[in-house]
Short mmCIF file of the C-alpha atoms (twelve columns), coordinates in Angstrom:
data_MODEL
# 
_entry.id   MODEL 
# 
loop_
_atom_site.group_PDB 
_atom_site.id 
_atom_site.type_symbol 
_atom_site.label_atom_id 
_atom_site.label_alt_id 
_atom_site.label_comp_id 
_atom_site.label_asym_id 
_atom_site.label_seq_id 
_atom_site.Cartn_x 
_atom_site.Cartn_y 
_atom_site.Cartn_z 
_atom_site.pdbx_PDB_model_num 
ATOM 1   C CA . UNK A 1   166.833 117.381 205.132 1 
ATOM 2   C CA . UNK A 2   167.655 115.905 208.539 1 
ATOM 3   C CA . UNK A 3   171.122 118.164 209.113 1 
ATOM 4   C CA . UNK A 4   171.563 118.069 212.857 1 
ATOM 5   C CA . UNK A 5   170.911 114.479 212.676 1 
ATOM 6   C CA . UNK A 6   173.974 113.980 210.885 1 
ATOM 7   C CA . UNK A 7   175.850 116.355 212.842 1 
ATOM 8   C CA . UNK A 8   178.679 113.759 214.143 1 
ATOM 9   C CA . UNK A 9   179.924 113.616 210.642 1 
ATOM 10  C CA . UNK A 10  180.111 117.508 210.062 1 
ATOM 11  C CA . UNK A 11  182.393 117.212 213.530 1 
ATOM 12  C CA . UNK A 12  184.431 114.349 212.099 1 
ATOM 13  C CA . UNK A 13  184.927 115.967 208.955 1 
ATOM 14  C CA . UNK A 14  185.929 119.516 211.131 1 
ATOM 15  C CA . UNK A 15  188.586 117.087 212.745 1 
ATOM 16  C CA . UNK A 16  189.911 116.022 209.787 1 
ATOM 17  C CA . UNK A 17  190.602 119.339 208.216 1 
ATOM 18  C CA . UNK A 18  191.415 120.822 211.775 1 
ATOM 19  C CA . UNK A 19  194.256 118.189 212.899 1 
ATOM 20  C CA . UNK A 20  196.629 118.111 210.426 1 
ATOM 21  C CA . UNK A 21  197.129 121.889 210.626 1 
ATOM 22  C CA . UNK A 22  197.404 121.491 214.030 1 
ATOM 23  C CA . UNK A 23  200.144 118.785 213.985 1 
ATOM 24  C CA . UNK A 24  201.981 120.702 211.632 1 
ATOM 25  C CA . UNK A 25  201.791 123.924 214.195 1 
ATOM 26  C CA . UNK A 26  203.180 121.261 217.084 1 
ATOM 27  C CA . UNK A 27  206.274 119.552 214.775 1 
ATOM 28  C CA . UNK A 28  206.967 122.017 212.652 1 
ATOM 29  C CA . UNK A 29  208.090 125.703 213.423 1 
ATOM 30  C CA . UNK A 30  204.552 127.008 212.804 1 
ATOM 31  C CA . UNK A 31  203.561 129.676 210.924 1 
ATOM 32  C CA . UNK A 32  206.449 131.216 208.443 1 
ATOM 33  C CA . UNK A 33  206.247 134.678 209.584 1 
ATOM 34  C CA . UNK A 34  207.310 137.485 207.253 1 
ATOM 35  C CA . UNK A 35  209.135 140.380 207.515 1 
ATOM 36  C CA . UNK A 36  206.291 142.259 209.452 1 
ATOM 37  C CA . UNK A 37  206.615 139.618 211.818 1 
ATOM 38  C CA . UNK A 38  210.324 139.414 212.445 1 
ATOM 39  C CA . UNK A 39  211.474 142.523 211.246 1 
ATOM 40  C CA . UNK A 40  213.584 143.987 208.262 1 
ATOM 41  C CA . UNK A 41  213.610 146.772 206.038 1 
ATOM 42  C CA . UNK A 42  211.255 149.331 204.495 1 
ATOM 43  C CA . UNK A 43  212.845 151.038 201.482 1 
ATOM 44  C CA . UNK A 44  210.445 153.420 199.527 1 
ATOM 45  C CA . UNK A 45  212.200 153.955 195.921 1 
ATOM 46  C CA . UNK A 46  210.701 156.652 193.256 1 
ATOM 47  C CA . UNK A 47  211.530 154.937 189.687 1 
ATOM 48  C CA . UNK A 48  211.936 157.534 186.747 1 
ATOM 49  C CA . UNK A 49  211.193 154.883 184.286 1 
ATOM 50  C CA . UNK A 50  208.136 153.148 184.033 1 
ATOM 51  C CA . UNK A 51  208.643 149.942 185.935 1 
ATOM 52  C CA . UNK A 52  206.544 147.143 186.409 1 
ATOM 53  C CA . UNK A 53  205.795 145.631 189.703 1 
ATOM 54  C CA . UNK A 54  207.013 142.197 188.662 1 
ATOM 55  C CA . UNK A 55  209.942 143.243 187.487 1 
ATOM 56  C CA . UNK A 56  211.159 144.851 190.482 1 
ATOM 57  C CA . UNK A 57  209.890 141.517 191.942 1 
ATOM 58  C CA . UNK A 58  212.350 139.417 189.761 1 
ATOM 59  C CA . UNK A 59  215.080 141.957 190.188 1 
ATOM 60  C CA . UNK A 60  215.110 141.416 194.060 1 
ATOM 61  C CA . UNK A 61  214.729 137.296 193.936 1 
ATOM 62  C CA . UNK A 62  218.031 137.635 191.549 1 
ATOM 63  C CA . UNK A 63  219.565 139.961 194.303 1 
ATOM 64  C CA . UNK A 64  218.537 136.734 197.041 1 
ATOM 65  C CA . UNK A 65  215.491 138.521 198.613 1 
ATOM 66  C CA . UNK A 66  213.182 135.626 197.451 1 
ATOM 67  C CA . UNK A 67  210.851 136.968 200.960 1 
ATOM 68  C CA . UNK A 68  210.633 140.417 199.610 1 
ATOM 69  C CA . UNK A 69  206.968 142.005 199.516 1 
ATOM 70  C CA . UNK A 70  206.745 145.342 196.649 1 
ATOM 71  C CA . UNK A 71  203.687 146.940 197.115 1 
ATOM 72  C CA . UNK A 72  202.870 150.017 194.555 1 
ATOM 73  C CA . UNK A 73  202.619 153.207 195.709 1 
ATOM 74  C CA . UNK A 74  201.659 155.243 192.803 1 
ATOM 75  C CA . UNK A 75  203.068 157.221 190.224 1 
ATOM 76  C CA . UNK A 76  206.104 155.362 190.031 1 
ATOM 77  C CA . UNK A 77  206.756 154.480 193.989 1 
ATOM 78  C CA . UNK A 78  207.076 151.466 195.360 1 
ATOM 79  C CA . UNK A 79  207.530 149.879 198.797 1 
ATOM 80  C CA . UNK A 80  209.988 147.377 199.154 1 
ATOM 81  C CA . UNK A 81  209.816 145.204 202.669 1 
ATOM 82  C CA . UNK A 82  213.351 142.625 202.836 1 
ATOM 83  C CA . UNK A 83  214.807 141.239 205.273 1 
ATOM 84  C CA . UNK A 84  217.359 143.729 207.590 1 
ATOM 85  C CA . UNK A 85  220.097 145.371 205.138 1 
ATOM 86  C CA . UNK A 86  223.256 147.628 206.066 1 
ATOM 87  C CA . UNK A 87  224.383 150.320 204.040 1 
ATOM 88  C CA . UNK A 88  226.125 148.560 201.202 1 
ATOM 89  C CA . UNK A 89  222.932 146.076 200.662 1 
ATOM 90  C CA . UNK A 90  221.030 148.972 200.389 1 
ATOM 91  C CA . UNK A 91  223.119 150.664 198.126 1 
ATOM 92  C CA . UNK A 92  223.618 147.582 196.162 1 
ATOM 93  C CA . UNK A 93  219.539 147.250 195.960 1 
ATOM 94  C CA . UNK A 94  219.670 150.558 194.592 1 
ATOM 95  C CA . UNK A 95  221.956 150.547 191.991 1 
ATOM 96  C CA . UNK A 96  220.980 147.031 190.970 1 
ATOM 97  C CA . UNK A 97  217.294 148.308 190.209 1 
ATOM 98  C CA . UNK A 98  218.309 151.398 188.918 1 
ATOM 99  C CA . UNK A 99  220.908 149.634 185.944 1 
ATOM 100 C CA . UNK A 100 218.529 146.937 185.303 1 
ATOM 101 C CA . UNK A 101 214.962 148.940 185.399 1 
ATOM 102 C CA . UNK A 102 215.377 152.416 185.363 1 
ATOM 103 C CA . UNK A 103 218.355 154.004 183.896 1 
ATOM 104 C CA . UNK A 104 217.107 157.398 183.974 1 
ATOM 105 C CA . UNK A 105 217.509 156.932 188.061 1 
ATOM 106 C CA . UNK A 106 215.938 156.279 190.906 1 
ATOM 107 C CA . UNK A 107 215.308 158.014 194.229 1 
ATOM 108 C CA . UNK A 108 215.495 156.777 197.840 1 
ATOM 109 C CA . UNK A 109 212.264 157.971 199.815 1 
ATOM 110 C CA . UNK A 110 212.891 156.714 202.927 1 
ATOM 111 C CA . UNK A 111 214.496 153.952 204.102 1 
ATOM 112 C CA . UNK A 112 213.126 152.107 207.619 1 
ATOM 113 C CA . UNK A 113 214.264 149.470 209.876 1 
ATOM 114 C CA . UNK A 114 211.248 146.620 211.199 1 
ATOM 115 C CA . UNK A 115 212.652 145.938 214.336 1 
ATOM 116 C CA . UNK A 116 211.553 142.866 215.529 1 
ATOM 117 C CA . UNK A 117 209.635 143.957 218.756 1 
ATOM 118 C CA . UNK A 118 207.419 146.037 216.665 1 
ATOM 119 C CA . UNK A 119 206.957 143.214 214.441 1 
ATOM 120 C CA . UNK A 120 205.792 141.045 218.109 1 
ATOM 121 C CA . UNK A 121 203.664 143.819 219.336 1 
ATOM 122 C CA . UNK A 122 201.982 144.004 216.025 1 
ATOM 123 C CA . UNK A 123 201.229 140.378 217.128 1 
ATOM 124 C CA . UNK A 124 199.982 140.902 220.335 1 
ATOM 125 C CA . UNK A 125 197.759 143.449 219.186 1 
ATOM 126 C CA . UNK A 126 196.026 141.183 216.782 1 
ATOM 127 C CA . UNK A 127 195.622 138.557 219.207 1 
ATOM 128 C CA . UNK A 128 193.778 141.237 221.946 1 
ATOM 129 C CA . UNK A 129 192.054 141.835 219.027 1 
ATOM 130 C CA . UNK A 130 190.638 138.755 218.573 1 
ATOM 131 C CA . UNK A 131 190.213 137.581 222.233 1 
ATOM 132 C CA . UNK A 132 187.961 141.149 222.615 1 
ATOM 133 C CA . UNK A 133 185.870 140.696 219.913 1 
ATOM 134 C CA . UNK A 134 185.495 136.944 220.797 1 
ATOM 135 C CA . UNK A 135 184.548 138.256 224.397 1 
ATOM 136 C CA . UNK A 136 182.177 141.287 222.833 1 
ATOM 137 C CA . UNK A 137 180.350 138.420 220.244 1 
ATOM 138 C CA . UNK A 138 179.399 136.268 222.864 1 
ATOM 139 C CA . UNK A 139 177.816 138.683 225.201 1 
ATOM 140 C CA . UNK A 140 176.224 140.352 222.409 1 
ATOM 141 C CA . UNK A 141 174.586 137.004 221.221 1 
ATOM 142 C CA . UNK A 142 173.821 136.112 225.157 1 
ATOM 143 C CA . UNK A 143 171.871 139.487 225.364 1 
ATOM 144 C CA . UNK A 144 170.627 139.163 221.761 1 
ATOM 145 C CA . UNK A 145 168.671 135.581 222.029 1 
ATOM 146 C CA . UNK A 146 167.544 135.791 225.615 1 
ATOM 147 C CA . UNK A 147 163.811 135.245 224.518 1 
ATOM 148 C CA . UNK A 148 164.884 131.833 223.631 1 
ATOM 149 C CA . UNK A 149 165.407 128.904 226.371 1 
ATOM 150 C CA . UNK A 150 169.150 128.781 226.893 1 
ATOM 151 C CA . UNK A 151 170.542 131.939 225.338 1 
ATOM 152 C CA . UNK A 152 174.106 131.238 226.689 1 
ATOM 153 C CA . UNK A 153 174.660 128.260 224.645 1 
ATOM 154 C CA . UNK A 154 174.423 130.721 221.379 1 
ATOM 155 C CA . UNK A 155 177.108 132.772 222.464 1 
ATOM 156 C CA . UNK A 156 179.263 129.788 223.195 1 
ATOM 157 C CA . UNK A 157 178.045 127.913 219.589 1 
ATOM 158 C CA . UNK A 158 179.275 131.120 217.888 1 
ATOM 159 C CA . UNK A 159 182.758 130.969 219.437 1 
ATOM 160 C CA . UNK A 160 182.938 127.626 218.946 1 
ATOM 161 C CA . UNK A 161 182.605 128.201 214.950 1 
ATOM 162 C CA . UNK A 162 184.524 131.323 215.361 1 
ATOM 163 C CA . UNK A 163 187.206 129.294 216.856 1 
ATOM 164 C CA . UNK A 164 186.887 126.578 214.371 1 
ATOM 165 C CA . UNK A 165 187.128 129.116 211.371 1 
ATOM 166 C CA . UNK A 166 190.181 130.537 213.045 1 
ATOM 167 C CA . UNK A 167 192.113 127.054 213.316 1 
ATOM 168 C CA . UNK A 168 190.908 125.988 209.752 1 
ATOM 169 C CA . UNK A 169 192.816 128.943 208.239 1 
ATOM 170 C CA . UNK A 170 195.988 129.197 210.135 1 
ATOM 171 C CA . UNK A 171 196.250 124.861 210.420 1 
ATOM 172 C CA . UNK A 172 196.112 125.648 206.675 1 
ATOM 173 C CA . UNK A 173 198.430 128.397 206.396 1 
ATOM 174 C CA . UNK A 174 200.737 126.296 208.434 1 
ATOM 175 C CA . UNK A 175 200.730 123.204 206.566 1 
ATOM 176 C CA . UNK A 176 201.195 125.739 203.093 1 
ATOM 177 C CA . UNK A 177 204.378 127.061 205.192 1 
ATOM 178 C CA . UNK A 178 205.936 124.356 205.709 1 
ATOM 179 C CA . UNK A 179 205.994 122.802 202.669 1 
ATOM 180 C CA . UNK A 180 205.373 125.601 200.300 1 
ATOM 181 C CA . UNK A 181 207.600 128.530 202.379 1 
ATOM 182 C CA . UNK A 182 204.417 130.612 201.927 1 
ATOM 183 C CA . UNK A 183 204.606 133.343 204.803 1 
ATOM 184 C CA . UNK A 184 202.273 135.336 206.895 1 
ATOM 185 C CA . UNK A 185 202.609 138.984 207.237 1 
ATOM 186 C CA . UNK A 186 200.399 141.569 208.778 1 
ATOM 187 C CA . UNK A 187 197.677 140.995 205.870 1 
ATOM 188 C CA . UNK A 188 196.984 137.294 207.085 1 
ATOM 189 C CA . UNK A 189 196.233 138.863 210.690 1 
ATOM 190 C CA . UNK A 190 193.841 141.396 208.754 1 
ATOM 191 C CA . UNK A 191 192.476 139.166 206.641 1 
ATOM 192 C CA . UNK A 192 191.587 136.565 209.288 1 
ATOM 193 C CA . UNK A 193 189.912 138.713 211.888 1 
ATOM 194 C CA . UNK A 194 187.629 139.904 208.606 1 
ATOM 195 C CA . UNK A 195 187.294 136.159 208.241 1 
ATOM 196 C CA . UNK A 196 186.132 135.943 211.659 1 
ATOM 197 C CA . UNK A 197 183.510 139.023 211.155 1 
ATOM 198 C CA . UNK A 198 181.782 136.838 207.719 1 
ATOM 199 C CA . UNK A 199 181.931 134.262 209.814 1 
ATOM 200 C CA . UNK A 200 179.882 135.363 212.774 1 
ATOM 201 C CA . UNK A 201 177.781 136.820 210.727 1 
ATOM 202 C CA . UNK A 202 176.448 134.195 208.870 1 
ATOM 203 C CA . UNK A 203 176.202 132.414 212.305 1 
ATOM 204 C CA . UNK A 204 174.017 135.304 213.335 1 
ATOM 205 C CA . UNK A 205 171.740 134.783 210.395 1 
ATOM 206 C CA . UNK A 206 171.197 130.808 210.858 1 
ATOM 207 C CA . UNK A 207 170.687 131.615 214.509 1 
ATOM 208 C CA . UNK A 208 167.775 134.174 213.726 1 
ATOM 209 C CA . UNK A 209 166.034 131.823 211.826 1 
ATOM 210 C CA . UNK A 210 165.741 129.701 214.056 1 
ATOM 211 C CA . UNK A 211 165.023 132.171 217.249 1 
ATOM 212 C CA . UNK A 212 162.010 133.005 214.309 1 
ATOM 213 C CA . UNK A 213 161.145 129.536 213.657 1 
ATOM 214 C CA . UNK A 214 161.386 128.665 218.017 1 
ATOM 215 C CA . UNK A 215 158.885 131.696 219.022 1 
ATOM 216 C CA . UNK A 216 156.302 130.907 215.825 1 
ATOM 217 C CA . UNK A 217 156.375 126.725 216.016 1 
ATOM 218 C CA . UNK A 218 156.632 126.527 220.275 1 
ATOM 219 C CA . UNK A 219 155.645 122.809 220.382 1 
ATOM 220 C CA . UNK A 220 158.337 121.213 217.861 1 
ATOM 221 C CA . UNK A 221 161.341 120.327 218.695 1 
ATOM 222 C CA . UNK A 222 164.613 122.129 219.143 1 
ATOM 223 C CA . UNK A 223 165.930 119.313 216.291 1 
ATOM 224 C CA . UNK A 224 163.112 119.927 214.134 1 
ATOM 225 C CA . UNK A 225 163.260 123.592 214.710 1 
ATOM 226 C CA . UNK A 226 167.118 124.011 213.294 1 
ATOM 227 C CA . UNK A 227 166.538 121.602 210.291 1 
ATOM 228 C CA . UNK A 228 164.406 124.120 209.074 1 
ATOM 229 C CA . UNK A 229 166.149 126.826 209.833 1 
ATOM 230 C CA . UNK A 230 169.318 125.596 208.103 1 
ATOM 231 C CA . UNK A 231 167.241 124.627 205.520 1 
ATOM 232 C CA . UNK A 232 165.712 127.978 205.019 1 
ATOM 233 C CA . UNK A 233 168.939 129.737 205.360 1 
ATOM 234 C CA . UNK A 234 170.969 127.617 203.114 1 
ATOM 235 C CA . UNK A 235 170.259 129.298 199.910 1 
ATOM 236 C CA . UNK A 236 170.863 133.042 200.978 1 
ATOM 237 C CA . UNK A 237 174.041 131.601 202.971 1 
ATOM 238 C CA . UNK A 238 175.955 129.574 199.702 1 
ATOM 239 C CA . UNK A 239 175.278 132.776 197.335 1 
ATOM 240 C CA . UNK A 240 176.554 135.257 199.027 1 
ATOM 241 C CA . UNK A 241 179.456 132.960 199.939 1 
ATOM 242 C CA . UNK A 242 179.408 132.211 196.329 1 
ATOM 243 C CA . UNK A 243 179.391 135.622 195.048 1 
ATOM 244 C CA . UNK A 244 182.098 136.505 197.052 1 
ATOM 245 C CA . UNK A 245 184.569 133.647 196.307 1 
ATOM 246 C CA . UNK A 246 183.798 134.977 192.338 1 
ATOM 247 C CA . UNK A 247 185.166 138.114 193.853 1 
ATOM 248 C CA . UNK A 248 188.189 136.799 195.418 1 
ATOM 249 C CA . UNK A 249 188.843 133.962 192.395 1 
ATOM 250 C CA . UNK A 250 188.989 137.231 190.153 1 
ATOM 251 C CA . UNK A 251 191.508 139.425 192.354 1 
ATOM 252 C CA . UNK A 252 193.416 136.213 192.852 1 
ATOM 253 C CA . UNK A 253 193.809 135.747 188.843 1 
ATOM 254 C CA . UNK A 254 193.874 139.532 188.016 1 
ATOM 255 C CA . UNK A 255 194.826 141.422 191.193 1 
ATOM 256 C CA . UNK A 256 198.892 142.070 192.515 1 
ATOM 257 C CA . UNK A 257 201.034 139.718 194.891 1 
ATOM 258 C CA . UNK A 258 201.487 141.828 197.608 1 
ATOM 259 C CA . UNK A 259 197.503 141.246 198.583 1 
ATOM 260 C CA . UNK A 260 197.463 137.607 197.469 1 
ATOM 261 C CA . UNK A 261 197.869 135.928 201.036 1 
ATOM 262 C CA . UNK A 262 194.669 138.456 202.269 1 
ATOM 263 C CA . UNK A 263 193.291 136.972 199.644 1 
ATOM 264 C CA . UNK A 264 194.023 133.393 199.994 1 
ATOM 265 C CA . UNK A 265 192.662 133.958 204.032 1 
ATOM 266 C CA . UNK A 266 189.484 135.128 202.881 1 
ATOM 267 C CA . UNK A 267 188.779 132.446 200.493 1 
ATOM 268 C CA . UNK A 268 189.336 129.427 203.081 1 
ATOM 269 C CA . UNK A 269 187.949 131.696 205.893 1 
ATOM 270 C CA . UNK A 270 184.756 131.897 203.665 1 
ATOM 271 C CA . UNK A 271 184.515 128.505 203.061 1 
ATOM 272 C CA . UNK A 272 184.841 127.322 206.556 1 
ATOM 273 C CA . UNK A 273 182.494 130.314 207.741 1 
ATOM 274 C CA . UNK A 274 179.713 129.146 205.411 1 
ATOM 275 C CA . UNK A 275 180.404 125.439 206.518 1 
ATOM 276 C CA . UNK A 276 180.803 125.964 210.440 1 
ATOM 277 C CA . UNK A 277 177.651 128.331 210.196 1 
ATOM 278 C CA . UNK A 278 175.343 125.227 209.221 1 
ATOM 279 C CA . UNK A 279 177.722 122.447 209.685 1 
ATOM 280 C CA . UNK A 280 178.870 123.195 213.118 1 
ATOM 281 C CA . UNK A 281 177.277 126.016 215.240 1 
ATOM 282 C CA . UNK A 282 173.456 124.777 214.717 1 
ATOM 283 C CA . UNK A 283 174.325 121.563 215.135 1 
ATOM 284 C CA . UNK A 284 176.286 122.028 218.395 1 
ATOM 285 C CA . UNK A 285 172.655 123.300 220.107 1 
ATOM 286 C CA . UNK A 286 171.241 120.568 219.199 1 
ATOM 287 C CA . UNK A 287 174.135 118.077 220.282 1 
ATOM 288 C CA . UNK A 288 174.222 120.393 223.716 1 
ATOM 289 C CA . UNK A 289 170.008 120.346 224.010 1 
ATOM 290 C CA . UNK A 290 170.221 116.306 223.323 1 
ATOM 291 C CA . UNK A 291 172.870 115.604 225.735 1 
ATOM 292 C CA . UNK A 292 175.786 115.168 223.224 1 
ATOM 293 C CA . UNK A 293 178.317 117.028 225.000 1 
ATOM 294 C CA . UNK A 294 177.405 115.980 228.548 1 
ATOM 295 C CA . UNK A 295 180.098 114.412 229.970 1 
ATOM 296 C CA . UNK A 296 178.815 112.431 233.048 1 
ATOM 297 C CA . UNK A 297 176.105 110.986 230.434 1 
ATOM 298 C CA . UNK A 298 179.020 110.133 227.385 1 
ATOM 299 C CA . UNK A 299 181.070 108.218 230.509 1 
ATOM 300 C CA . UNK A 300 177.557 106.230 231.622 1 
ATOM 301 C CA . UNK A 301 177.329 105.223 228.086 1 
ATOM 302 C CA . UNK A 302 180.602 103.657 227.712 1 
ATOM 303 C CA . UNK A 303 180.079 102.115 231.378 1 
# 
């Protein structure tokens, strides 16, 4: 199949997925951050009954922490991120959980405030994170695919894709925020720089093909060159993506809350990695080799 040749509408479709999370990152607040994000509370409680996770869950929406994250600990501790108490909400918490799920008591491990400018730092981290390892991919593919004519416009494809990944998951996550009050918390930033690790990988792997297919078949064409190389990477590309969306649809259905937004990243980011690796990096080599993105020749054409 002709897939480069059709590349303008794999970028039109990109823009349609890509813009309305965008617009709702410009008119709306943006993302709903969490309690990692603008601080709170961290209250580890040891039950002495046997309590379920979704209990404690339903416990705290009655209390009015609707935001609050319980993450299991083991043998009968939990973790318990809300929003910023005092003493008597805490004590309240406490007693609440304890007369309603565990009569035979429960014990305060520790009790932590989030301040909010660890909560920004955390954010600041993550995006150094990402700007690095956007810098350290694109040398890496410069160096990696300098046998091939042009090796700088692989490094810049595969940030390109990275950085069309990146806005497919948090326009997304925006849009879901806004009108679902789903939050982000420090599993979202995890989750999406994994995203952006699949995704340059299977970049890598459509790119090798086709530095294979350029040093074996010298005399065709750049165009004719990627076709097959998306063509012969396809396959291996939508299984493993395939296999691994089995995965996630599994711990979505079977696995506990507190990693549900991780695992609601991965899914989309997978998606959109497997798409932008043969929908949009490839293509944009082409679109570069053939003059696409020139634009001195775009403005002579409309002249």
């Amino acid at each position: 199949m002709n897939f480069v040749d059709k590349r303008k509408w794999f970028f039109l479709f990109s823009l349609l997925v890509i813009v309305p999370g965008v617009i709702f990152l410009i008119i709306a607040p943006g993302l709903n951050p969490g309690i990692d994000f603008i601080g709170g509370s961290s209250t580890n409680l040891s039950f002495e009954s046997e309590v379920n996770q979704n209990n404690v869950r339903i416990e705290l929406s009655r209390l009015g922490h609707t935001d609050a994250t319980v993450q299991t600990l083991g043998d009968g501790t939990f973790e318990i991120r809300t929003k910023e108490l005092d003493e008597s909400s805490k004590k309240e918490l406490v007693e609440t959980l304890q007369n309603q799920l565990s009569p035979e008591g429960v014990t305060v491990l520790s009790f932590d405030l989030v301040s909010p400018m660890v909560a920004r730092e955390t954010v600041v981290a993550a995006l150094w994170a990402i700007l690095f390892a956007a810098i350290g991919i694109f040398f890496y593919l410069w160096w990696a695919f300098r046998s091939v004519p042009n090796p700088f416009r692989y490094g810049v494809a595969a940030i390109v894709a990275l950085i069309h990944d990146t806005l497919v998951v948090v326009g997304i996550f925006a849009i879901l925020g806004e009108l679902l009050g789903i939050e982000v918390n420090t599993m979202f930033l995890i989750a999406l720089l994994t995203v952006i690790g699949y995704s340059v990988n299977d970049t890598i792997v459509v790119f090798d093909r086709l530095r294979e297919n350029i040093t074996i078949y010298p005399n065709r064409t750049l165009q004719d060159n990627a076709n097959m190389s998306i063509s012969e990477s396809m396959g291996r590309s939508v299984n493993t993506s395939l296999t691994l969306l089995l995965t996630l649809i599994a711990l979505i259905l079977f696995g506990g809350e507190t990693i549900r937004v991780f695992l609601w990243v991965l899914m989309i980011g997978v998606i959109a990695g497997t798409y932008s690796s043969l929908g949009i990096a490839t293509p944009m080599l082409v679109a570069w080799e053939s003059g696409d993105l020139n634009l001195r020749r775009i403005f002579r054409r409309k002249r």
